[in-house]
C-alpha cells in the first residue's frame, strides 16, 4: 500500500477542524497528526512555524463564519437577522465564535476601523434609510450593536440561557440604541 501524501491543505483542514470542535489551544502538532492519521514528521515539514498555521486556521474560520452569517441572513430584515446570526453562531459553534472574537486584528487601532473591517459598509446606508437617521448615526448604531452582539454572543456561547431570552435582550438593546439615535436626531433639529 503506497504512503499517503500529506499536503499543507490537509494539515490546515485538520487544524481547522480541531480548532472548531475543541478550541485553538488544541491545535498542536500531535493532535493534527492524529487527526490526519500520520506521524508528526509530515506535519512538522509544513508547520515549522505554528503562528503561520494559526493564521491559516483563522483565515479559514473567517471564511466559514462569513458563509454561516450569509446563510442565516434574512434579506428583508438584514440588520436584525445579522445580529441574530452572530448570536446563533456563538451557540452552535462556540469554539469558532471564540476564534472570531480572539483572532488578532492586524491594523485595527480604533472602533471605526473595527466596524469597517467586520461589517458590510452598505449596511450603514441601509440602517440610515430604514430609520431616517444620518449615516454617522447609523454607523454609531451599527457599532453599538456589533459590540453588544459580541458580548451577548459570548454569554450565550458559555451558558445555558435559552435563545429566546438572548434574542429578546438583543432586541431590547437595539431599541435602546435606536432611541438614543432618534433622540440625537431630534436634538439636532431634525424632527421625524
PDB file of N, CA and C in Angstrom, residues 53-119:
ATOM      1  N   UNK A  53       0.545  28.662  10.874  1.00  0.00           N
ATOM      2  CA  UNK A  53      -0.568  27.724  10.784  1.00  0.00           C
ATOM      3  C   UNK A  53      -1.809  28.306  11.464  1.00  0.00           C
ATOM      4  N   UNK A  54      -1.627  28.923  12.611  1.00  0.00           N
ATOM      5  CA  UNK A  54      -2.766  29.525  13.310  1.00  0.00           C
ATOM      6  C   UNK A  54      -3.411  30.630  12.469  1.00  0.00           C
ATOM      7  N   UNK A  55      -2.590  31.397  11.769  1.00  0.00           N
ATOM      8  CA  UNK A  55      -3.134  32.440  10.886  1.00  0.00           C
ATOM      9  C   UNK A  55      -3.949  31.816   9.757  1.00  0.00           C
ATOM     10  N   UNK A  56      -3.461  30.701   9.226  1.00  0.00           N
ATOM     11  CA  UNK A  56      -4.211  29.984   8.179  1.00  0.00           C
ATOM     12  C   UNK A  56      -5.552  29.481   8.725  1.00  0.00           C
ATOM     13  N   UNK A  57      -5.530  28.974   9.950  1.00  0.00           N
ATOM     14  CA  UNK A  57      -6.760  28.487  10.579  1.00  0.00           C
ATOM     15  C   UNK A  57      -7.719  29.657  10.804  1.00  0.00           C
ATOM     16  N   UNK A  58      -7.222  30.781  11.270  1.00  0.00           N
ATOM     17  CA  UNK A  58      -8.061  31.961  11.484  1.00  0.00           C
ATOM     18  C   UNK A  58      -8.670  32.440  10.171  1.00  0.00           C
ATOM     19  N   UNK A  59      -7.865  32.420   9.109  1.00  0.00           N
ATOM     20  CA  UNK A  59      -8.354  32.831   7.794  1.00  0.00           C
ATOM     21  C   UNK A  59      -9.491  31.915   7.349  1.00  0.00           C
ATOM     22  N   UNK A  60      -9.306  30.629   7.497  1.00  0.00           N
ATOM     23  CA  UNK A  60     -10.350  29.662   7.131  1.00  0.00           C
ATOM     24  C   UNK A  60     -11.587  29.868   8.007  1.00  0.00           C
ATOM     25  N   UNK A  61     -11.381  30.130   9.295  1.00  0.00           N
ATOM     26  CA  UNK A  61     -12.505  30.367  10.199  1.00  0.00           C
ATOM     27  C   UNK A  61     -13.310  31.579   9.751  1.00  0.00           C
ATOM     28  N   UNK A  62     -12.641  32.642   9.352  1.00  0.00           N
ATOM     29  CA  UNK A  62     -13.345  33.847   8.884  1.00  0.00           C
ATOM     30  C   UNK A  62     -14.193  33.532   7.654  1.00  0.00           C
ATOM     31  N   UNK A  63     -13.667  32.718   6.746  1.00  0.00           N
ATOM     32  CA  UNK A  63     -14.427  32.331   5.549  1.00  0.00           C
ATOM     33  C   UNK A  63     -15.660  31.523   5.934  1.00  0.00           C
ATOM     34  N   UNK A  64     -15.502  30.578   6.853  1.00  0.00           N
ATOM     35  CA  UNK A  64     -16.618  29.741   7.292  1.00  0.00           C
ATOM     36  C   UNK A  64     -17.659  30.592   8.029  1.00  0.00           C
ATOM     37  N   UNK A  65     -17.208  31.512   8.849  1.00  0.00           N
ATOM     38  CA  UNK A  65     -18.118  32.387   9.591  1.00  0.00           C
ATOM     39  C   UNK A  65     -18.909  33.261   8.623  1.00  0.00           C
ATOM     40  N   UNK A  66     -18.220  33.847   7.634  1.00  0.00           N
ATOM     41  CA  UNK A  66     -18.919  34.662   6.639  1.00  0.00           C
ATOM     42  C   UNK A  66     -20.018  33.862   5.946  1.00  0.00           C
ATOM     43  N   UNK A  67     -19.689  32.635   5.563  1.00  0.00           N
ATOM     44  CA  UNK A  67     -20.671  31.778   4.894  1.00  0.00           C
ATOM     45  C   UNK A  67     -21.845  31.463   5.835  1.00  0.00           C
ATOM     46  N   UNK A  68     -21.551  31.210   7.110  1.00  0.00           N
ATOM     47  CA  UNK A  68     -22.593  30.924   8.104  1.00  0.00           C
ATOM     48  C   UNK A  68     -23.530  32.121   8.238  1.00  0.00           C
ATOM     49  N   UNK A  69     -22.952  33.307   8.371  1.00  0.00           N
ATOM     50  CA  UNK A  69     -23.755  34.526   8.548  1.00  0.00           C
ATOM     51  C   UNK A  69     -24.619  34.758   7.308  1.00  0.00           C
ATOM     52  N   UNK A  70     -24.012  34.646   6.120  1.00  0.00           N
ATOM     53  CA  UNK A  70     -24.766  34.857   4.886  1.00  0.00           C
ATOM     54  C   UNK A  70     -25.928  33.876   4.765  1.00  0.00           C
ATOM     55  N   UNK A  71     -25.714  32.648   5.191  1.00  0.00           N
ATOM     56  CA  UNK A  71     -26.760  31.628   5.124  1.00  0.00           C
ATOM     57  C   UNK A  71     -27.939  31.963   6.037  1.00  0.00           C
ATOM     58  N   UNK A  72     -27.672  32.625   7.154  1.00  0.00           N
ATOM     59  CA  UNK A  72     -28.716  32.890   8.149  1.00  0.00           C
ATOM     60  C   UNK A  72     -29.306  34.299   8.072  1.00  0.00           C
ATOM     61  N   UNK A  73     -28.870  35.083   7.118  1.00  0.00           N
ATOM     62  CA  UNK A  73     -29.410  36.441   6.972  1.00  0.00           C
ATOM     63  C   UNK A  73     -30.734  36.399   6.213  1.00  0.00           C
ATOM     64  N   UNK A  74     -31.677  37.167   6.704  1.00  0.00           N
ATOM     65  CA  UNK A  74     -32.954  37.345   6.022  1.00  0.00           C
ATOM     66  C   UNK A  74     -32.859  38.694   5.315  1.00  0.00           C
ATOM     67  N   UNK A  75     -32.877  38.674   3.997  1.00  0.00           N
ATOM     68  CA  UNK A  75     -32.655  39.900   3.218  1.00  0.00           C
ATOM     69  C   UNK A  75     -33.649  41.015   3.565  1.00  0.00           C
ATOM     70  N   UNK A  76     -34.884  40.636   3.894  1.00  0.00           N
ATOM     71  CA  UNK A  76     -35.896  41.641   4.222  1.00  0.00           C
ATOM     72  C   UNK A  76     -35.678  42.226   5.621  1.00  0.00           C
ATOM     73  N   UNK A  77     -34.875  41.586   6.417  1.00  0.00           N
ATOM     74  CA  UNK A  77     -34.599  42.046   7.781  1.00  0.00           C
ATOM     75  C   UNK A  77     -33.096  41.948   8.034  1.00  0.00           C
ATOM     76  N   UNK A  78     -32.347  42.555   7.144  1.00  0.00           N
ATOM     77  CA  UNK A  78     -30.890  42.442   7.110  1.00  0.00           C
ATOM     78  C   UNK A  78     -30.236  42.759   8.449  1.00  0.00           C
ATOM     79  N   UNK A  79     -30.630  43.861   9.039  1.00  0.00           N
ATOM     80  CA  UNK A  79     -29.965  44.342  10.246  1.00  0.00           C
ATOM     81  C   UNK A  79     -30.188  43.407  11.427  1.00  0.00           C
ATOM     82  N   UNK A  80     -31.447  43.105  11.739  1.00  0.00           N
ATOM     83  CA  UNK A  80     -31.740  42.233  12.875  1.00  0.00           C
ATOM     84  C   UNK A  80     -31.200  40.825  12.651  1.00  0.00           C
ATOM     85  N   UNK A  81     -31.407  40.313  11.461  1.00  0.00           N
ATOM     86  CA  UNK A  81     -31.017  38.925  11.210  1.00  0.00           C
ATOM     87  C   UNK A  81     -29.507  38.734  11.249  1.00  0.00           C
ATOM     88  N   UNK A  82     -28.750  39.762  10.924  1.00  0.00           N
ATOM     89  CA  UNK A  82     -27.287  39.648  11.014  1.00  0.00           C
ATOM     90  C   UNK A  82     -26.864  39.489  12.468  1.00  0.00           C
ATOM     91  N   UNK A  83     -27.410  40.316  13.341  1.00  0.00           N
ATOM     92  CA  UNK A  83     -27.098  40.206  14.766  1.00  0.00           C
ATOM     93  C   UNK A  83     -27.514  38.855  15.323  1.00  0.00           C
ATOM     94  N   UNK A  84     -28.690  38.404  14.929  1.00  0.00           N
ATOM     95  CA  UNK A  84     -29.152  37.103  15.400  1.00  0.00           C
ATOM     96  C   UNK A  84     -28.288  35.971  14.843  1.00  0.00           C
ATOM     97  N   UNK A  85     -27.791  36.130  13.624  1.00  0.00           N
ATOM     98  CA  UNK A  85     -26.921  35.103  13.042  1.00  0.00           C
ATOM     99  C   UNK A  85     -25.626  34.973  13.842  1.00  0.00           C
ATOM    100  N   UNK A  86     -25.056  36.096  14.275  1.00  0.00           N
ATOM    101  CA  UNK A  86     -23.844  36.028  15.094  1.00  0.00           C
ATOM    102  C   UNK A  86     -24.113  35.349  16.434  1.00  0.00           C
ATOM    103  N   UNK A  87     -25.253  35.640  17.026  1.00  0.00           N
ATOM    104  CA  UNK A  87     -25.601  35.006  18.295  1.00  0.00           C
ATOM    105  C   UNK A  87     -25.827  33.502  18.083  1.00  0.00           C
ATOM    106  N   UNK A  88     -26.477  33.153  16.984  1.00  0.00           N
ATOM    107  CA  UNK A  88     -26.693  31.735  16.651  1.00  0.00           C
ATOM    108  C   UNK A  88     -25.348  31.031  16.450  1.00  0.00           C
ATOM    109  N   UNK A  89     -24.419  31.690  15.772  1.00  0.00           N
ATOM    110  CA  UNK A  89     -23.072  31.145  15.585  1.00  0.00           C
ATOM    111  C   UNK A  89     -22.422  30.866  16.932  1.00  0.00           C
ATOM    112  N   UNK A  90     -22.574  31.798  17.865  1.00  0.00           N
ATOM    113  CA  UNK A  90     -21.980  31.643  19.197  1.00  0.00           C
ATOM    114  C   UNK A  90     -22.473  30.382  19.883  1.00  0.00           C
ATOM    115  N   UNK A  91     -23.751  30.077  19.727  1.00  0.00           N
ATOM    116  CA  UNK A  91     -24.311  28.906  20.397  1.00  0.00           C
ATOM    117  C   UNK A  91     -23.983  27.610  19.654  1.00  0.00           C
ATOM    118  N   UNK A  92     -24.115  27.629  18.328  1.00  0.00           N
ATOM    119  CA  UNK A  92     -23.916  26.415  17.547  1.00  0.00           C
ATOM    120  C   UNK A  92     -22.449  26.038  17.379  1.00  0.00           C
ATOM    121  N   UNK A  93     -21.588  27.035  17.352  1.00  0.00           N
ATOM    122  CA  UNK A  93     -20.152  26.802  17.138  1.00  0.00           C
ATOM    123  C   UNK A  93     -19.329  27.663  18.101  1.00  0.00           C
ATOM    124  N   UNK A  94     -19.386  27.367  19.394  1.00  0.00           N
ATOM    125  CA  UNK A  94     -18.733  28.251  20.364  1.00  0.00           C
ATOM    126  C   UNK A  94     -17.224  28.411  20.146  1.00  0.00           C
ATOM    127  N   UNK A  95     -16.537  27.354  19.737  1.00  0.00           N
ATOM    128  CA  UNK A  95     -15.094  27.481  19.505  1.00  0.00           C
ATOM    129  C   UNK A  95     -14.821  28.365  18.292  1.00  0.00           C
ATOM    130  N   UNK A  96     -15.645  28.236  17.268  1.00  0.00           N
ATOM    131  CA  UNK A  96     -15.499  29.076  16.082  1.00  0.00           C
ATOM    132  C   UNK A  96     -15.781  30.530  16.443  1.00  0.00           C
ATOM    133  N   UNK A  97     -16.791  30.749  17.271  1.00  0.00           N
ATOM    134  CA  UNK A  97     -17.106  32.105  17.710  1.00  0.00           C
ATOM    135  C   UNK A  97     -15.933  32.692  18.503  1.00  0.00           C
ATOM    136  N   UNK A  98     -15.339  31.883  19.385  1.00  0.00           N
ATOM    137  CA  UNK A  98     -14.175  32.366  20.145  1.00  0.00           C
ATOM    138  C   UNK A  98     -13.021  32.716  19.214  1.00  0.00           C
ATOM    139  N   UNK A  99     -12.842  31.909  18.169  1.00  0.00           N
ATOM    140  CA  UNK A  99     -11.807  32.214  17.178  1.00  0.00           C
ATOM    141  C   UNK A  99     -12.077  33.570  16.548  1.00  0.00           C
ATOM    142  N   UNK A 100     -13.341  33.826  16.201  1.00  0.00           N
ATOM    143  CA  UNK A 100     -13.738  35.108  15.632  1.00  0.00           C
ATOM    144  C   UNK A 100     -13.433  36.241  16.612  1.00  0.00           C
ATOM    145  N   UNK A 101     -13.768  36.022  17.881  1.00  0.00           N
ATOM    146  CA  UNK A 101     -13.549  37.056  18.888  1.00  0.00           C
ATOM    147  C   UNK A 101     -12.077  37.336  19.138  1.00  0.00           C
ATOM    148  N   UNK A 102     -11.311  36.272  19.228  1.00  0.00           N
ATOM    149  CA  UNK A 102      -9.946  36.405  19.735  1.00  0.00           C
ATOM    150  C   UNK A 102      -8.860  36.494  18.679  1.00  0.00           C
ATOM    151  N   UNK A 103      -9.220  36.347  17.403  1.00  0.00           N
ATOM    152  CA  UNK A 103      -8.137  36.423  16.420  1.00  0.00           C
ATOM    153  C   UNK A 103      -7.562  37.836  16.366  1.00  0.00           C
ATOM    154  N   UNK A 104      -6.279  37.905  16.136  1.00  0.00           N
ATOM    155  CA  UNK A 104      -5.575  39.185  16.088  1.00  0.00           C
ATOM    156  C   UNK A 104      -6.064  39.979  14.886  1.00  0.00           C
ATOM    157  N   UNK A 105      -6.499  41.167  15.131  1.00  0.00           N
ATOM    158  CA  UNK A 105      -6.967  42.044  14.062  1.00  0.00           C
ATOM    159  C   UNK A 105      -5.854  43.026  13.728  1.00  0.00           C
ATOM    160  N   UNK A 106      -5.061  42.627  12.764  1.00  0.00           N
ATOM    161  CA  UNK A 106      -3.909  43.435  12.338  1.00  0.00           C
ATOM    162  C   UNK A 106      -4.383  44.786  11.802  1.00  0.00           C
ATOM    163  N   UNK A 107      -3.718  45.845  12.208  1.00  0.00           N
ATOM    164  CA  UNK A 107      -4.001  47.169  11.677  1.00  0.00           C
ATOM    165  C   UNK A 107      -5.264  47.827  12.203  1.00  0.00           C
ATOM    166  N   UNK A 108      -5.922  47.237  13.179  1.00  0.00           N
ATOM    167  CA  UNK A 108      -7.138  47.824  13.745  1.00  0.00           C
ATOM    168  C   UNK A 108      -6.742  48.559  15.019  1.00  0.00           C
ATOM    169  N   UNK A 109      -6.861  49.881  14.971  1.00  0.00           N
ATOM    170  CA  UNK A 109      -6.467  50.668  16.142  1.00  0.00           C
ATOM    171  C   UNK A 109      -7.583  51.585  16.630  1.00  0.00           C
ATOM    172  N   UNK A 110      -8.783  51.437  16.050  1.00  0.00           N
ATOM    173  CA  UNK A 110      -9.920  52.232  16.516  1.00  0.00           C
ATOM    174  C   UNK A 110     -11.202  51.432  16.304  1.00  0.00           C
ATOM    175  N   UNK A 111     -12.246  51.841  16.998  1.00  0.00           N
ATOM    176  CA  UNK A 111     -13.532  51.171  16.835  1.00  0.00           C
ATOM    177  C   UNK A 111     -14.090  51.402  15.428  1.00  0.00           C
ATOM    178  N   UNK A 112     -13.817  52.567  14.845  1.00  0.00           N
ATOM    179  CA  UNK A 112     -14.259  52.834  13.483  1.00  0.00           C
ATOM    180  C   UNK A 112     -13.598  51.850  12.509  1.00  0.00           C
ATOM    181  N   UNK A 113     -12.311  51.603  12.687  1.00  0.00           N
ATOM    182  CA  UNK A 113     -11.611  50.633  11.841  1.00  0.00           C
ATOM    183  C   UNK A 113     -12.160  49.223  12.058  1.00  0.00           C
ATOM    184  N   UNK A 114     -12.524  48.902  13.292  1.00  0.00           N
ATOM    185  CA  UNK A 114     -13.136  47.609  13.583  1.00  0.00           C
ATOM    186  C   UNK A 114     -14.457  47.475  12.826  1.00  0.00           C
ATOM    187  N   UNK A 115     -15.290  48.498  12.886  1.00  0.00           N
ATOM    188  CA  UNK A 115     -16.572  48.483  12.191  1.00  0.00           C
ATOM    189  C   UNK A 115     -16.369  48.288  10.693  1.00  0.00           C
ATOM    190  N   UNK A 116     -15.414  48.999  10.124  1.00  0.00           N
ATOM    191  CA  UNK A 116     -15.147  48.887   8.690  1.00  0.00           C
ATOM    192  C   UNK A 116     -14.667  47.497   8.308  1.00  0.00           C
ATOM    193  N   UNK A 117     -13.852  46.879   9.164  1.00  0.00           N
ATOM    194  CA  UNK A 117     -13.287  45.572   8.815  1.00  0.00           C
ATOM    195  C   UNK A 117     -14.247  44.420   9.092  1.00  0.00           C
ATOM    196  N   UNK A 118     -15.154  44.574  10.043  1.00  0.00           N
ATOM    197  CA  UNK A 118     -16.014  43.467  10.461  1.00  0.00           C
ATOM    198  C   UNK A 118     -17.407  43.489   9.851  1.00  0.00           C
ATOM    199  N   UNK A 119     -17.779  44.585   9.194  1.00  0.00           N
ATOM    200  CA  UNK A 119     -19.146  44.690   8.693  1.00  0.00           C
ATOM    201  C   UNK A 119     -19.164  45.070   7.220  1.00  0.00           C
TER     202      UNK A 119
END
